[in-house]
mmCIF file with all atom_site columns, C-alpha atoms in Angstrom:
data_model
loop_
_atom_site.group_PDB
_atom_site.id
_atom_site.type_symbol
_atom_site.label_atom_id
_atom_site.label_alt_id
_atom_site.label_comp_id
_atom_site.label_asym_id
_atom_site.label_entity_id
_atom_site.label_seq_id
_atom_site.pdbx_PDB_ins_code
_atom_site.Cartn_x
_atom_site.Cartn_y
_atom_site.Cartn_z
_atom_site.occupancy
_atom_site.B_iso_or_equiv
_atom_site.pdbx_formal_charge
_atom_site.auth_seq_id
_atom_site.auth_comp_id
_atom_site.auth_asym_id
_atom_site.auth_atom_id
_atom_site.pdbx_PDB_model_num
ATOM 1   C CA . ASP C 1 1   ? -0.122  0.063  -0.051 1.00 0.00 ? 166  ASP C CA 1
ATOM 2   C CA . ALA C 1 2   ? 1.106   3.544  -0.857 1.00 0.00 ? 167  ALA C CA 1
ATOM 3   C CA . GLY C 1 3   ? 0.143   4.721  2.607  1.00 0.00 ? 168  GLY C CA 1
ATOM 4   C CA . VAL C 1 4   ? -1.633  8.198  3.244  1.00 0.00 ? 169  VAL C CA 1
ATOM 5   C CA . ILE C 1 5   ? -1.262  10.306 0.323  1.00 0.00 ? 170  ILE C CA 1
ATOM 6   C CA . GLN C 1 6   ? -1.166  14.172 0.552  1.00 0.00 ? 171  GLN C CA 1
ATOM 7   C CA . SER C 1 7   ? -1.078  16.833 -1.968 1.00 0.00 ? 172  SER C CA 1
ATOM 8   C CA . PRO C 1 8   ? 0.467   19.265 -2.392 1.00 0.00 ? 173  PRO C CA 1
ATOM 9   C CA . ARG C 1 9   ? 3.608   18.744 -0.503 1.00 0.00 ? 174  ARG C CA 1
ATOM 10  C CA . HIS C 1 10  ? 4.302   22.506 -0.419 1.00 0.00 ? 175  HIS C CA 1
ATOM 11  C CA . GLU C 1 11  ? 2.128   25.432 -1.041 1.00 0.00 ? 176  GLU C CA 1
ATOM 12  C CA . VAL C 1 12  ? 2.879   28.979 -1.141 1.00 0.00 ? 177  VAL C CA 1
ATOM 13  C CA . THR C 1 13  ? 0.016   31.564 -1.522 1.00 0.00 ? 178  THR C CA 1
ATOM 14  C CA . GLU C 1 14  ? -0.736  35.138 -0.844 1.00 0.00 ? 179  GLU C CA 1
ATOM 15  C CA . MET C 1 15  ? -3.049  36.257 1.984  1.00 0.00 ? 180  MET C CA 1
ATOM 16  C CA . GLY C 1 16  ? -6.687  36.305 0.774  1.00 0.00 ? 181  GLY C CA 1
ATOM 17  C CA . GLN C 1 17  ? -6.353  33.384 -1.592 1.00 0.00 ? 182  GLN C CA 1
ATOM 18  C CA . GLU C 1 18  ? -8.323  30.190 -1.386 1.00 0.00 ? 183  GLU C CA 1
ATOM 19  C CA . VAL C 1 19  ? -6.053  27.130 -0.376 1.00 0.00 ? 184  VAL C CA 1
ATOM 20  C CA . THR C 1 20  ? -7.340  23.389 -0.984 1.00 0.00 ? 185  THR C CA 1
ATOM 21  C CA . LEU C 1 21  ? -5.316  20.608 0.734  1.00 0.00 ? 186  LEU C CA 1
ATOM 22  C CA . ARG C 1 22  ? -6.169  16.913 -0.351 1.00 0.00 ? 187  ARG C CA 1
ATOM 23  C CA . CYS C 1 23  ? -5.745  13.639 1.175  1.00 0.00 ? 188  CYS C CA 1
ATOM 24  C CA . LYS C 1 24  ? -6.254  10.072 0.093  1.00 0.00 ? 189  LYS C CA 1
ATOM 25  C CA . PRO C 1 25  ? -6.422  7.591  3.218  1.00 0.00 ? 190  PRO C CA 1
ATOM 26  C CA . ILE C 1 26  ? -5.085  4.122  3.061  1.00 0.00 ? 191  ILE C CA 1
ATOM 27  C CA . SER C 1 27  ? -7.699  1.801  1.313  1.00 0.00 ? 192  SER C CA 1
ATOM 28  C CA . GLY C 1 28  ? -9.797  0.100  3.824  1.00 0.00 ? 193  GLY C CA 1
ATOM 29  C CA . HIS C 1 29  ? -9.511  2.744  6.534  1.00 0.00 ? 194  HIS C CA 1
ATOM 30  C CA . ASN C 1 30  ? -12.639 4.387  7.589  1.00 0.00 ? 195  ASN C CA 1
ATOM 31  C CA . SER C 1 31  ? -11.518 7.172  9.815  1.00 0.00 ? 196  SER C CA 1
ATOM 32  C CA . LEU C 1 32  ? -9.669  10.215 8.556  1.00 0.00 ? 197  LEU C CA 1
ATOM 33  C CA . PHE C 1 33  ? -8.074  12.900 10.661 1.00 0.00 ? 198  PHE C CA 1
ATOM 34  C CA . TRP C 1 34  ? -6.779  16.394 9.764  1.00 0.00 ? 199  TRP C CA 1
ATOM 35  C CA . TYR C 1 35  ? -3.889  18.036 11.858 1.00 0.00 ? 200  TYR C CA 1
ATOM 36  C CA . ARG C 1 36  ? -2.130  21.197 11.852 1.00 0.00 ? 201  ARG C CA 1
ATOM 37  C CA . GLN C 1 37  ? 1.297   21.529 13.410 1.00 0.00 ? 202  GLN C CA 1
ATOM 38  C CA . THR C 1 38  ? 3.203   24.856 14.337 1.00 0.00 ? 203  THR C CA 1
ATOM 39  C CA . MET C 1 39  ? 6.151   25.580 16.455 1.00 0.00 ? 204  MET C CA 1
ATOM 40  C CA . MET C 1 40  ? 3.951   27.719 18.779 1.00 0.00 ? 205  MET C CA 1
ATOM 41  C CA . ARG C 1 41  ? 0.927   25.412 19.288 1.00 0.00 ? 206  ARG C CA 1
ATOM 42  C CA . GLY C 1 42  ? 2.415   21.981 18.571 1.00 0.00 ? 207  GLY C CA 1
ATOM 43  C CA . LEU C 1 43  ? 0.254   19.314 16.913 1.00 0.00 ? 208  LEU C CA 1
ATOM 44  C CA . GLU C 1 44  ? -3.513  20.006 16.959 1.00 0.00 ? 209  GLU C CA 1
ATOM 45  C CA . LEU C 1 45  ? -6.427  17.751 15.645 1.00 0.00 ? 210  LEU C CA 1
ATOM 46  C CA . LEU C 1 46  ? -8.669  19.939 13.611 1.00 0.00 ? 211  LEU C CA 1
ATOM 47  C CA . ILE C 1 47  ? -11.456 17.478 12.611 1.00 0.00 ? 212  ILE C CA 1
ATOM 48  C CA . TYR C 1 48  ? -11.960 13.838 12.078 1.00 0.00 ? 213  TYR C CA 1
ATOM 49  C CA . PHE C 1 49  ? -14.435 11.794 10.009 1.00 0.00 ? 214  PHE C CA 1
ATOM 50  C CA . ASN C 1 50  ? -15.696 8.166  10.617 1.00 0.00 ? 215  ASN C CA 1
ATOM 51  C CA . ASN C 1 51  ? -17.369 6.420  7.560  1.00 0.00 ? 216  ASN C CA 1
ATOM 52  C CA . ASN C 1 52  ? -16.970 9.782  5.655  1.00 0.00 ? 217  ASN C CA 1
ATOM 53  C CA . VAL C 1 53  ? -19.200 11.597 8.271  1.00 0.00 ? 218  VAL C CA 1
ATOM 54  C CA . PRO C 1 54  ? -17.521 14.387 10.421 1.00 0.00 ? 219  PRO C CA 1
ATOM 55  C CA . ILE C 1 55  ? -17.499 13.335 14.088 1.00 0.00 ? 220  ILE C CA 1
ATOM 56  C CA . ASP C 1 56  ? -15.932 16.193 15.634 1.00 0.00 ? 221  ASP C CA 1
ATOM 57  C CA . ASP C 1 57  ? -14.809 19.625 14.116 1.00 0.00 ? 222  ASP C CA 1
ATOM 58  C CA . SER C 1 58  ? -14.288 21.416 17.369 1.00 0.00 ? 223  SER C CA 1
ATOM 59  C CA . GLY C 1 59  ? -10.569 21.917 16.511 1.00 0.00 ? 224  GLY C CA 1
ATOM 60  C CA . MET C 1 60  ? -11.304 23.858 13.369 1.00 0.00 ? 225  MET C CA 1
ATOM 61  C CA . PRO C 1 61  ? -9.960  27.290 14.220 1.00 0.00 ? 226  PRO C CA 1
ATOM 62  C CA . GLU C 1 62  ? -12.766 29.444 12.516 1.00 0.00 ? 227  GLU C CA 1
ATOM 63  C CA . ASP C 1 63  ? -15.178 29.605 9.641  1.00 0.00 ? 228  ASP C CA 1
ATOM 64  C CA . ARG C 1 64  ? -12.463 30.113 7.140  1.00 0.00 ? 229  ARG C CA 1
ATOM 65  C CA . PHE C 1 65  ? -11.701 26.373 7.639  1.00 0.00 ? 230  PHE C CA 1
ATOM 66  C CA . SER C 1 66  ? -13.726 23.558 6.023  1.00 0.00 ? 231  SER C CA 1
ATOM 67  C CA . ALA C 1 67  ? -13.373 20.024 5.342  1.00 0.00 ? 232  ALA C CA 1
ATOM 68  C CA . LYS C 1 68  ? -15.240 17.499 3.298  1.00 0.00 ? 233  LYS C CA 1
ATOM 69  C CA . MET C 1 69  ? -14.952 13.627 2.645  1.00 0.00 ? 234  MET C CA 1
ATOM 70  C CA . PRO C 1 70  ? -17.091 13.086 -0.309 1.00 0.00 ? 235  PRO C CA 1
ATOM 71  C CA . ASN C 1 71  ? -16.241 9.409  -0.402 1.00 0.00 ? 236  ASN C CA 1
ATOM 72  C CA . ALA C 1 72  ? -14.016 6.766  1.377  1.00 0.00 ? 237  ALA C CA 1
ATOM 73  C CA . SER C 1 73  ? -10.934 7.381  -0.613 1.00 0.00 ? 238  SER C CA 1
ATOM 74  C CA . PHE C 1 74  ? -10.833 11.370 -0.744 1.00 0.00 ? 239  PHE C CA 1
ATOM 75  C CA . SER C 1 75  ? -10.871 14.312 1.606  1.00 0.00 ? 240  SER C CA 1
ATOM 76  C CA . THR C 1 76  ? -10.076 18.088 1.511  1.00 0.00 ? 241  THR C CA 1
ATOM 77  C CA . LEU C 1 77  ? -9.417  20.805 3.791  1.00 0.00 ? 242  LEU C CA 1
ATOM 78  C CA . LYS C 1 78  ? -10.125 24.276 2.407  1.00 0.00 ? 243  LYS C CA 1
ATOM 79  C CA . ILE C 1 79  ? -8.917  27.551 3.968  1.00 0.00 ? 244  ILE C CA 1
ATOM 80  C CA . GLN C 1 80  ? -10.723 30.559 2.382  1.00 0.00 ? 245  GLN C CA 1
ATOM 81  C CA . PRO C 1 81  ? -9.567  33.407 2.742  1.00 0.00 ? 246  PRO C CA 1
ATOM 82  C CA . SER C 1 82  ? -6.165  32.364 3.835  1.00 0.00 ? 247  SER C CA 1
ATOM 83  C CA . GLU C 1 83  ? -4.185  34.481 6.335  1.00 0.00 ? 248  GLU C CA 1
ATOM 84  C CA . PRO C 1 84  ? -0.269  34.470 7.407  1.00 0.00 ? 249  PRO C CA 1
ATOM 85  C CA . ARG C 1 85  ? -1.240  32.906 10.650 1.00 0.00 ? 250  ARG C CA 1
ATOM 86  C CA . ASP C 1 86  ? -2.513  29.804 8.769  1.00 0.00 ? 251  ASP C CA 1
ATOM 87  C CA . SER C 1 87  ? 1.121   29.026 7.782  1.00 0.00 ? 252  SER C CA 1
ATOM 88  C CA . ALA C 1 88  ? 1.801   25.481 9.369  1.00 0.00 ? 253  ALA C CA 1
ATOM 89  C CA . VAL C 1 89  ? 2.286   21.926 8.243  1.00 0.00 ? 254  VAL C CA 1
ATOM 90  C CA . TYR C 1 90  ? -1.074  20.297 7.798  1.00 0.00 ? 255  TYR C CA 1
ATOM 91  C CA . PHE C 1 91  ? -1.157  16.485 8.349  1.00 0.00 ? 256  PHE C CA 1
ATOM 92  C CA . CYS C 1 92  ? -3.817  13.930 7.094  1.00 0.00 ? 257  CYS C CA 1
ATOM 93  C CA . ALA C 1 93  ? -4.198  10.501 8.969  1.00 0.00 ? 258  ALA C CA 1
ATOM 94  C CA . SER C 1 94  ? -6.166  7.462  8.614  1.00 0.00 ? 259  SER C CA 1
ATOM 95  C CA . SER C 1 95  ? -6.940  4.485  10.622 1.00 0.00 ? 260  SER C CA 1
ATOM 96  C CA . LEU C 1 96  ? -9.169  1.272  10.742 1.00 0.00 ? 261  LEU C CA 1
ATOM 97  C CA . GLY C 1 97  ? -11.819 2.797  12.945 1.00 0.00 ? 262  GLY C CA 1
ATOM 98  C CA . ASP C 1 98  ? -12.249 3.704  16.544 1.00 0.00 ? 263  ASP C CA 1
ATOM 99  C CA . PRO C 1 99  ? -9.410  4.991  18.822 1.00 0.00 ? 264  PRO C CA 1
ATOM 100 C CA . ASN C 1 100 ? -8.196  1.529  19.332 1.00 0.00 ? 265  ASN C CA 1
ATOM 101 C CA . TYR C 1 101 ? -6.651  1.319  15.903 1.00 0.00 ? 266  TYR C CA 1
ATOM 102 C CA . GLU C 1 102 ? -3.156  2.945  15.017 1.00 0.00 ? 267  GLU C CA 1
ATOM 103 C CA . GLN C 1 103 ? -3.175  6.213  12.946 1.00 0.00 ? 268  GLN C CA 1
ATOM 104 C CA . TYR C 1 104 ? -1.132  6.238  9.942  1.00 0.00 ? 269  TYR C CA 1
ATOM 105 C CA . PHE C 1 105 ? 0.098   9.765  8.882  1.00 0.00 ? 270  PHE C CA 1
ATOM 106 C CA . GLY C 1 106 ? 0.784   11.280 5.537  1.00 0.00 ? 271  GLY C CA 1
ATOM 107 C CA . PRO C 1 107 ? 3.954   13.017 4.804  1.00 0.00 ? 272  PRO C CA 1
ATOM 108 C CA . GLY C 1 108 ? 2.158   16.502 5.494  1.00 0.00 ? 273  GLY C CA 1
ATOM 109 C CA . THR C 1 109 ? 1.554   19.747 3.358  1.00 0.00 ? 274  THR C CA 1
ATOM 110 C CA . ARG C 1 110 ? 3.817   22.676 4.314  1.00 0.00 ? 275  ARG C CA 1
ATOM 111 C CA . LEU C 1 111 ? 1.681   25.820 3.719  1.00 0.00 ? 276  LEU C CA 1
ATOM 112 C CA . THR C 1 112 ? 3.207   29.234 3.595  1.00 0.00 ? 277  THR C CA 1
ATOM 113 C CA . VAL C 1 113 ? 0.813   32.244 3.292  1.00 0.00 ? 278  VAL C CA 1
ATOM 114 C CA . THR C 1 114 ? 2.504   35.521 2.445  1.00 0.00 ? 279  THR C CA 1
ATOM 115 C CA . LYS G 2 1   ? -9.419  20.611 29.307 1.00 0.00 ? 1136 LYS G CA 1
ATOM 116 C CA . GLN G 2 2   ? -6.983  17.797 28.963 1.00 0.00 ? 1137 GLN G CA 1
ATOM 117 C CA . GLU G 2 3   ? -3.420  18.857 29.093 1.00 0.00 ? 1138 GLU G CA 1
ATOM 118 C CA . VAL G 2 4   ? -0.588  16.696 28.073 1.00 0.00 ? 1139 VAL G CA 1
ATOM 119 C CA . THR G 2 5   ? 2.923   17.570 29.116 1.00 0.00 ? 1140 THR G CA 1
ATOM 120 C CA . GLN G 2 6   ? 6.244   15.984 28.040 1.00 0.00 ? 1141 GLN G CA 1
ATOM 121 C CA . ILE G 2 7   ? 9.439   16.777 29.962 1.00 0.00 ? 1142 ILE G CA 1
ATOM 122 C CA . PRO G 2 8   ? 12.136  17.342 28.951 1.00 0.00 ? 1143 PRO G CA 1
ATOM 123 C CA . ALA G 2 9   ? 11.617  19.086 25.635 1.00 0.00 ? 1144 ALA G CA 1
ATOM 124 C CA . ALA G 2 10  ? 15.059  17.976 24.560 1.00 0.00 ? 1145 ALA G CA 1
ATOM 125 C CA . LEU G 2 11  ? 17.383  15.108 25.509 1.00 0.00 ? 1146 LEU G CA 1
ATOM 126 C CA . SER G 2 12  ? 20.876  13.865 24.431 1.00 0.00 ? 1147 SER G CA 1
ATOM 127 C CA . VAL G 2 13  ? 22.247  10.635 25.460 1.00 0.00 ? 1148 VAL G CA 1
ATOM 128 C CA . PRO G 2 14  ? 25.247  8.565  24.377 1.00 0.00 ? 1149 PRO G CA 1
ATOM 129 C CA . GLU G 2 15  ? 24.636  5.638  22.028 1.00 0.00 ? 1150 GLU G CA 1
ATOM 130 C CA . GLY G 2 16  ? 23.955  2.387  23.907 1.00 0.00 ? 1151 GLY G CA 1
ATOM 131 C CA . GLU G 2 17  ? 22.149  3.866  26.945 1.00 0.00 ? 1152 GLU G CA 1
ATOM 132 C CA . ASN G 2 18  ? 18.947  3.055  28.092 1.00 0.00 ? 1153 ASN G CA 1
ATOM 133 C CA . LEU G 2 19  ? 16.608  6.116  28.432 1.00 0.00 ? 1154 LEU G CA 1
ATOM 134 C CA . VAL G 2 20  ? 13.151  6.852  29.530 1.00 0.00 ? 1155 VAL G CA 1
ATOM 135 C CA . LEU G 2 21  ? 10.782  9.652  28.049 1.00 0.00 ? 1156 LEU G CA 1
ATOM 136 C CA . ASN G 2 22  ? 7.847   10.996 30.106 1.00 0.00 ? 1157 ASN G CA 1
ATOM 137 C CA . CYS G 2 23  ? 4.276   11.952 29.356 1.00 0.00 ? 1158 CYS G CA 1
ATOM 138 C CA . SER G 2 24  ? 1.821   13.276 31.845 1.00 0.00 ? 1159 SER G CA 1
ATOM 139 C CA . PHE G 2 25  ? -1.799  14.144 31.577 1.00 0.00 ? 1160 PHE G CA 1
ATOM 140 C CA . THR G 2 26  ? -4.218  16.084 33.725 1.00 0.00 ? 1161 THR G CA 1
ATOM 141 C CA . ASP G 2 27  ? -7.578  14.003 33.094 1.00 0.00 ? 1162 ASP G CA 1
ATOM 142 C CA . SER G 2 28  ? -7.308  10.409 33.973 1.00 0.00 ? 1163 SER G CA 1
ATOM 143 C CA . ALA G 2 29  ? -10.465 9.496  32.186 1.00 0.00 ? 1164 ALA G CA 1
ATOM 144 C CA . ILE G 2 30  ? -8.664  8.418  29.121 1.00 0.00 ? 1165 ILE G CA 1
ATOM 145 C CA . TYR G 2 31  ? -9.592  5.939  26.461 1.00 0.00 ? 1166 TYR G CA 1
ATOM 146 C CA . ASN G 2 32  ? -6.020  5.047  25.364 1.00 0.00 ? 1167 ASN G CA 1
ATOM 147 C CA . LEU G 2 33  ? -2.505  6.486  25.064 1.00 0.00 ? 1168 LEU G CA 1
ATOM 148 C CA . GLN G 2 34  ? -0.356  6.351  21.926 1.00 0.00 ? 1169 GLN G CA 1
ATOM 149 C CA . TRP G 2 35  ? 3.435   7.127  21.475 1.00 0.00 ? 1170 TRP G CA 1
ATOM 150 C CA . PHE G 2 36  ? 4.477   8.287  18.183 1.00 0.00 ? 1171 PHE G CA 1
ATOM 151 C CA . ARG G 2 37  ? 7.803   9.456  16.635 1.00 0.00 ? 1172 ARG G CA 1
ATOM 152 C CA . GLN G 2 38  ? 8.294   12.115 14.226 1.00 0.00 ? 1173 GLN G CA 1
ATOM 153 C CA . ASP G 2 39  ? 11.499  12.652 12.003 1.00 0.00 ? 1174 ASP G CA 1
ATOM 154 C CA . PRO G 2 40  ? 12.492  16.072 10.774 1.00 0.00 ? 1175 PRO G CA 1
ATOM 155 C CA . GLY G 2 41  ? 10.153  17.091 7.781  1.00 0.00 ? 1176 GLY G CA 1
ATOM 156 C CA . LYS G 2 42  ? 7.999   13.814 8.037  1.00 0.00 ? 1177 LYS G CA 1
ATOM 157 C CA . GLY G 2 43  ? 4.882   12.763 9.371  1.00 0.00 ? 1178 GLY G CA 1
ATOM 158 C CA . LEU G 2 44  ? 4.331   10.748 12.671 1.00 0.00 ? 1179 LEU G CA 1
ATOM 159 C CA . THR G 2 45  ? 4.930   6.942  13.019 1.00 0.00 ? 1180 THR G CA 1
ATOM 160 C CA . SER G 2 46  ? 2.918   5.308  15.440 1.00 0.00 ? 1181 SER G CA 1
ATOM 161 C CA . LEU G 2 47  ? 5.069   3.067  18.107 1.00 0.00 ? 1182 LEU G CA 1
ATOM 162 C CA . LEU G 2 48  ? 2.968   1.747  20.791 1.00 0.00 ? 1183 LEU G CA 1
ATOM 163 C CA . LEU G 2 49  ? -0.709  2.106  21.780 1.00 0.00 ? 1184 LEU G CA 1
ATOM 164 C CA . ILE G 2 50  ? -1.855  1.259  25.357 1.00 0.00 ? 1185 ILE G CA 1
ATOM 165 C CA . GLN G 2 51  ? -5.490  0.791  26.120 1.00 0.00 ? 1186 GLN G CA 1
ATOM 166 C CA . SER G 2 52  ? -6.762  2.330  29.277 1.00 0.00 ? 1187 SER G CA 1
ATOM 167 C CA . SER G 2 53  ? -7.107  -1.100 30.855 1.00 0.00 ? 1188 SER G CA 1
ATOM 168 C CA . GLN G 2 54  ? -3.494  -2.086 30.061 1.00 0.00 ? 1189 GLN G CA 1
ATOM 169 C CA . ARG G 2 55  ? -0.365  -1.393 32.200 1.00 0.00 ? 1190 ARG G CA 1
ATOM 170 C CA . GLU G 2 56  ? 2.277   -1.630 29.441 1.00 0.00 ? 1191 GLU G CA 1
ATOM 171 C CA . GLN G 2 57  ? 3.029   -2.604 25.705 1.00 0.00 ? 1192 GLN G CA 1
ATOM 172 C CA . THR G 2 58  ? 6.256   -3.627 24.342 1.00 0.00 ? 1193 THR G CA 1
ATOM 173 C CA . SER G 2 59  ? 7.790   -3.679 20.842 1.00 0.00 ? 1194 SER G CA 1
ATOM 174 C CA . GLY G 2 60  ? 11.369  -4.618 20.350 1.00 0.00 ? 1195 GLY G CA 1
ATOM 175 C CA . ARG G 2 61  ? 13.598  -2.283 22.288 1.00 0.00 ? 1196 ARG G CA 1
ATOM 176 C CA . LEU G 2 62  ? 10.733  -0.058 23.236 1.00 0.00 ? 1197 LEU G CA 1
ATOM 177 C CA . ASN G 2 63  ? 8.413   -0.503 26.271 1.00 0.00 ? 1198 ASN G CA 1
ATOM 178 C CA . ALA G 2 64  ? 5.578   1.917  27.097 1.00 0.00 ? 1199 ALA G CA 1
ATOM 179 C CA . SER G 2 65  ? 3.809   1.857  30.503 1.00 0.00 ? 1200 SER G CA 1
ATOM 180 C CA . LEU G 2 66  ? 0.679   3.586  31.741 1.00 0.00 ? 1201 LEU G CA 1
ATOM 181 C CA . ASP G 2 67  ? -0.436  4.677  35.106 1.00 0.00 ? 1202 ASP G CA 1
ATOM 182 C CA . LYS G 2 68  ? -3.768  6.233  34.788 1.00 0.00 ? 1203 LYS G CA 1
ATOM 183 C CA . SER G 2 69  ? -4.362  6.997  38.393 1.00 0.00 ? 1204 SER G CA 1
ATOM 184 C CA . SER G 2 70  ? -1.119  9.210  38.483 1.00 0.00 ? 1205 SER G CA 1
ATOM 185 C CA . GLY G 2 71  ? -1.653  10.636 34.849 1.00 0.00 ? 1206 GLY G CA 1
ATOM 186 C CA . ARG G 2 72  ? 1.614   9.338  33.721 1.00 0.00 ? 1207 ARG G CA 1
ATOM 187 C CA . SER G 2 73  ? 3.167   7.226  30.945 1.00 0.00 ? 1208 SER G CA 1
ATOM 188 C CA . THR G 2 74  ? 6.677   6.411  30.161 1.00 0.00 ? 1209 THR G CA 1
ATOM 189 C CA . LEU G 2 75  ? 8.625   5.244  26.987 1.00 0.00 ? 1210 LEU G CA 1
ATOM 190 C CA . TYR G 2 76  ? 11.445  3.125  27.750 1.00 0.00 ? 1211 TYR G CA 1
ATOM 191 C CA . ILE G 2 77  ? 14.184  2.835  25.023 1.00 0.00 ? 1212 ILE G CA 1
ATOM 192 C CA . ALA G 2 78  ? 16.736  0.048  25.515 1.00 0.00 ? 1213 ALA G CA 1
ATOM 193 C CA . ALA G 2 79  ? 20.296  0.106  24.022 1.00 0.00 ? 1214 ALA G CA 1
ATOM 194 C CA . SER G 2 80  ? 19.705  3.398  22.283 1.00 0.00 ? 1215 SER G CA 1
ATOM 195 C CA . GLN G 2 81  ? 20.978  3.732  18.450 1.00 0.00 ? 1216 GLN G CA 1
ATOM 196 C CA . PRO G 2 82  ? 21.699  7.034  16.547 1.00 0.00 ? 1217 PRO G CA 1
ATOM 197 C CA . GLY G 2 83  ? 18.734  5.824  14.455 1.00 0.00 ? 1218 GLY G CA 1
ATOM 198 C CA . ASP G 2 84  ? 16.317  6.455  17.317 1.00 0.00 ? 1219 ASP G CA 1
ATOM 199 C CA . SER G 2 85  ? 17.145  10.259 17.119 1.00 0.00 ? 1220 SER G CA 1
ATOM 200 C CA . ALA G 2 86  ? 13.596  11.966 16.458 1.00 0.00 ? 1221 ALA G CA 1
ATOM 201 C CA . THR G 2 87  ? 10.891  13.659 18.293 1.00 0.00 ? 1222 THR G CA 1
ATOM 202 C CA . TYR G 2 88  ? 8.583   11.521 20.381 1.00 0.00 ? 1223 TYR G CA 1
ATOM 203 C CA . LEU G 2 89  ? 5.222   12.636 21.137 1.00 0.00 ? 1224 LEU G CA 1
ATOM 204 C CA . CYS G 2 90  ? 2.458   11.006 23.288 1.00 0.00 ? 1225 CYS G CA 1
ATOM 205 C CA . ALA G 2 91  ? -1.130  11.476 22.525 1.00 0.00 ? 1226 ALA G CA 1
ATOM 206 C CA . VAL G 2 92  ? -4.122  10.930 24.802 1.00 0.00 ? 1227 VAL G CA 1
ATOM 207 C CA . TRP G 2 93  ? -7.628  9.900  23.784 1.00 0.00 ? 1228 TRP G CA 1
ATOM 208 C CA . LEU G 2 94  ? -10.034 11.365 26.270 1.00 0.00 ? 1229 LEU G CA 1
ATOM 209 C CA . GLY G 2 95  ? -13.462 10.118 26.761 1.00 0.00 ? 1230 GLY G CA 1
ATOM 210 C CA . VAL G 2 96  ? -15.790 7.114  26.860 1.00 0.00 ? 1231 VAL G CA 1
ATOM 211 C CA . SER G 2 97  ? -15.952 4.167  24.644 1.00 0.00 ? 1232 SER G CA 1
ATOM 212 C CA . ASN G 2 98  ? -18.400 5.418  22.078 1.00 0.00 ? 1233 ASN G CA 1
ATOM 213 C CA . PHE G 2 99  ? -16.548 6.720  19.284 1.00 0.00 ? 1234 PHE G CA 1
ATOM 214 C CA . GLY G 2 100 ? -17.518 10.336 18.633 1.00 0.00 ? 1235 GLY G CA 1
ATOM 215 C CA . ASN G 2 101 ? -17.151 11.518 22.039 1.00 0.00 ? 1236 ASN G CA 1
ATOM 216 C CA . GLU G 2 102 ? -13.446 11.282 22.307 1.00 0.00 ? 1237 GLU G CA 1
ATOM 217 C CA . LYS G 2 103 ? -11.022 14.157 22.285 1.00 0.00 ? 1238 LYS G CA 1
ATOM 218 C CA . LEU G 2 104 ? -7.417  13.472 21.177 1.00 0.00 ? 1239 LEU G CA 1
ATOM 219 C CA . THR G 2 105 ? -4.695  15.672 22.718 1.00 0.00 ? 1240 THR G CA 1
ATOM 220 C CA . PHE G 2 106 ? -0.976  15.608 21.828 1.00 0.00 ? 1241 PHE G CA 1
ATOM 221 C CA . GLY G 2 107 ? 1.994   16.406 23.963 1.00 0.00 ? 1242 GLY G CA 1
ATOM 222 C CA . THR G 2 108 ? 4.500   18.966 22.793 1.00 0.00 ? 1243 THR G CA 1
ATOM 223 C CA . GLY G 2 109 ? 7.240   16.235 22.263 1.00 0.00 ? 1244 GLY G CA 1
ATOM 224 C CA . THR G 2 110 ? 10.590  15.419 23.325 1.00 0.00 ? 1245 THR G CA 1
ATOM 225 C CA . ARG G 2 111 ? 13.503  15.865 20.727 1.00 0.00 ? 1246 ARG G CA 1
ATOM 226 C CA . LEU G 2 112 ? 15.934  12.925 21.349 1.00 0.00 ? 1247 LEU G CA 1
ATOM 227 C CA . THR G 2 113 ? 19.413  12.958 20.256 1.00 0.00 ? 1248 THR G CA 1
ATOM 228 C CA . ILE G 2 114 ? 21.535  9.861  20.247 1.00 0.00 ? 1249 ILE G CA 1
ATOM 229 C CA . ILE G 2 115 ? 25.232  10.701 20.248 1.00 0.00 ? 1250 ILE G CA 1
ATOM 230 C CA . PRO G 2 116 ? 27.335  8.073  18.390 1.00 0.00 ? 1251 PRO G CA 1
#
């Protein structure tokens, strides 16, 4: 298996632009997680899905952030409009199901908003 | 709110030594605790997962223990090697067993350097 796939790996954009991050989970996994990592705040869970349904989005910082999972093999995290403080590494992870199962992380997307 | 603390933030030890990394959490009503490692510029790799009913888990040279009552977990690394150099993070699932009510909180990590 190719593991969790994220694209793009790097994204540089100007403030105010829309940014879309993409994730393909491991085939057969039914839980998907979006994280953000910064030096200041560490690793934060933004949202997670189970069977394509958002379970907890309390970590989403504000309305500028939205996430979708239209099917079991694809998810997006969108920021509109982007701001410099959104600069971070965004990770996607997937697992077989409930918290008893290990999470497998993608390589991350490094986002820079200028 | 669950707080997860890892001390020290950084640790350097000579190759071959045994070492212990610490993780503490404020709310003992956890579902499970996981240890991860993160290499520079990479995602996280799961090392060990301990259920709330378990006391420890072992994988190769790694041993993780859990003491819920005191809000502590340790990761023991035996016979350290330069390849063990990475940042180690613990993460705690807080909540009951019904998936959907849990909250996941990560510690800030310990950056480990093994000196050859």
